Amino acid sequence: MSVLDRIGQKLLFSFDPETAHGMSIAALRCGLPVASPPNQDARLKARLCGLDFPNPLGMAAGYDKNAEVPDALLKLGFGFAEVGTITPLPQPGNPKPRIFRLTADEAVINRLGFNNEGHDAAEKRLAARKGRGGIVGVNIGANKDSADRIGDYERGVTRFAPYASYLTVNISSPNTPGLRNMQAREQLGELLSRVMAARAKASAQPPVFLKIAPDLVEAELEDIAAEVVEKKVDGVIVSNTTLSRTGLRSTSLASEAGGLSGKPLFERSTAVLARMRELVGPEMAIIGVGGVDSAETALEKIRAGADLVQLYTGMIYAGPALPGRIVAGMARFADRERLKSIRELRDTGCTNWSRRL
């Protein structure tokens, strides 16, 4: 981290995590921080699902919940940004406090519960940026008290298909009661059938990704893989936060309810990613997320089978220059290894990682 980044982190860490998050969004809205994005490098470009990504690193959902700053994120060096999770109706989420920094572990526990301003507010912002370019995905969810959660996802597809570079169906947050049950095969089959039918009827047909949890066992992974292949979903995002607390040093906070993200998630999420790659085959798109905080961890996700990678928690601890540093580091790696494309790495470590499950 630069001296400026360290000063910024110290300032933000003097506030509670949710206040600090709001301050960072406000700073980006105002054009701060100013970062030097990395030079474009043809070896880092990726074409996936009909989209041309300038580099394989993206901002994960959960940071820009209300689609306030996607263009500012792209200016930090990200090749794409994913906004949301957005639910049809505004909802406050779970009671505060609901975000906890596990500084010794470079991790975060959150139990936010899809707090967001709803479809109307996000659609207005996304409509205003239409035509600007840049890849912006939209992560859609269901309201906590919805009587028809699958219907909420259908509404999300219909509403955001005209504006989204891609759509992510998020059924893997641990902070909405019963949501992860939708990963079970029967419910998942109905969900994906209705989502894909809604996309077919929409005014635009962006790619659809399914975001899954890292805490699934082999039989559940097999069922999910079978359903996404059968329903012709475009890709899978592996993974959301974990309920595991294995190996944490921040013992005083380990008992807090919610999903754990950051460095401790890297091993499990990468192993699940590799297994999913084996199950869905080489053609389906996979985005790897969980514990990415360096060029090395980003490259390891690609070795495990990811086409693209995302981060969020890593930037809390490393500052807004992190995406630029990662992308520059990937370019240097391509230089050292004399790669024509970073895609040459994909799957080279898949078998080794899948055996760690």
mmCIF file of C-alpha atoms in Angstrom, residues 38-45 54-55 327 331-332 334-335:
data_model
loop_
_atom_site.group_PDB
_atom_site.id
_atom_site.type_symbol
_atom_site.label_atom_id
_atom_site.label_comp_id
_atom_site.label_asym_id
_atom_site.label_seq_id
_atom_site.Cartn_x
_atom_site.Cartn_y
_atom_site.Cartn_z
ATOM 1 C CA PRO A 38 -3.132 0.078 -15.537
ATOM 2 C CA ASN A 39 -2.248 0.237 -19.198
ATOM 3 C CA GLN A 40 -4.435 -1.831 -21.481
ATOM 4 C CA ASP A 41 -2.741 -5.135 -22.267
ATOM 5 C CA ALA A 42 -4.065 -7.306 -25.091
ATOM 6 C CA ARG A 43 -2.892 -10.461 -23.280
ATOM 7 C CA LEU A 44 -5.325 -9.775 -20.438
ATOM 8 C CA LYS A 45 -8.379 -9.286 -22.629
ATOM 9 C CA PRO A 54 -10.491 -5.391 -21.089
ATOM 10 C CA ASN A 55 -9.024 -7.460 -18.250
ATOM 11 C CA VAL A 327 -3.851 -6.035 -13.278
ATOM 12 C CA ALA A 331 0.717 -8.309 -17.091
ATOM 13 C CA ARG A 332 4.177 -8.732 -15.554
ATOM 14 C CA ALA A 334 2.499 -12.727 -18.728
ATOM 15 C CA ASP A 335 5.826 -11.092 -19.585
#
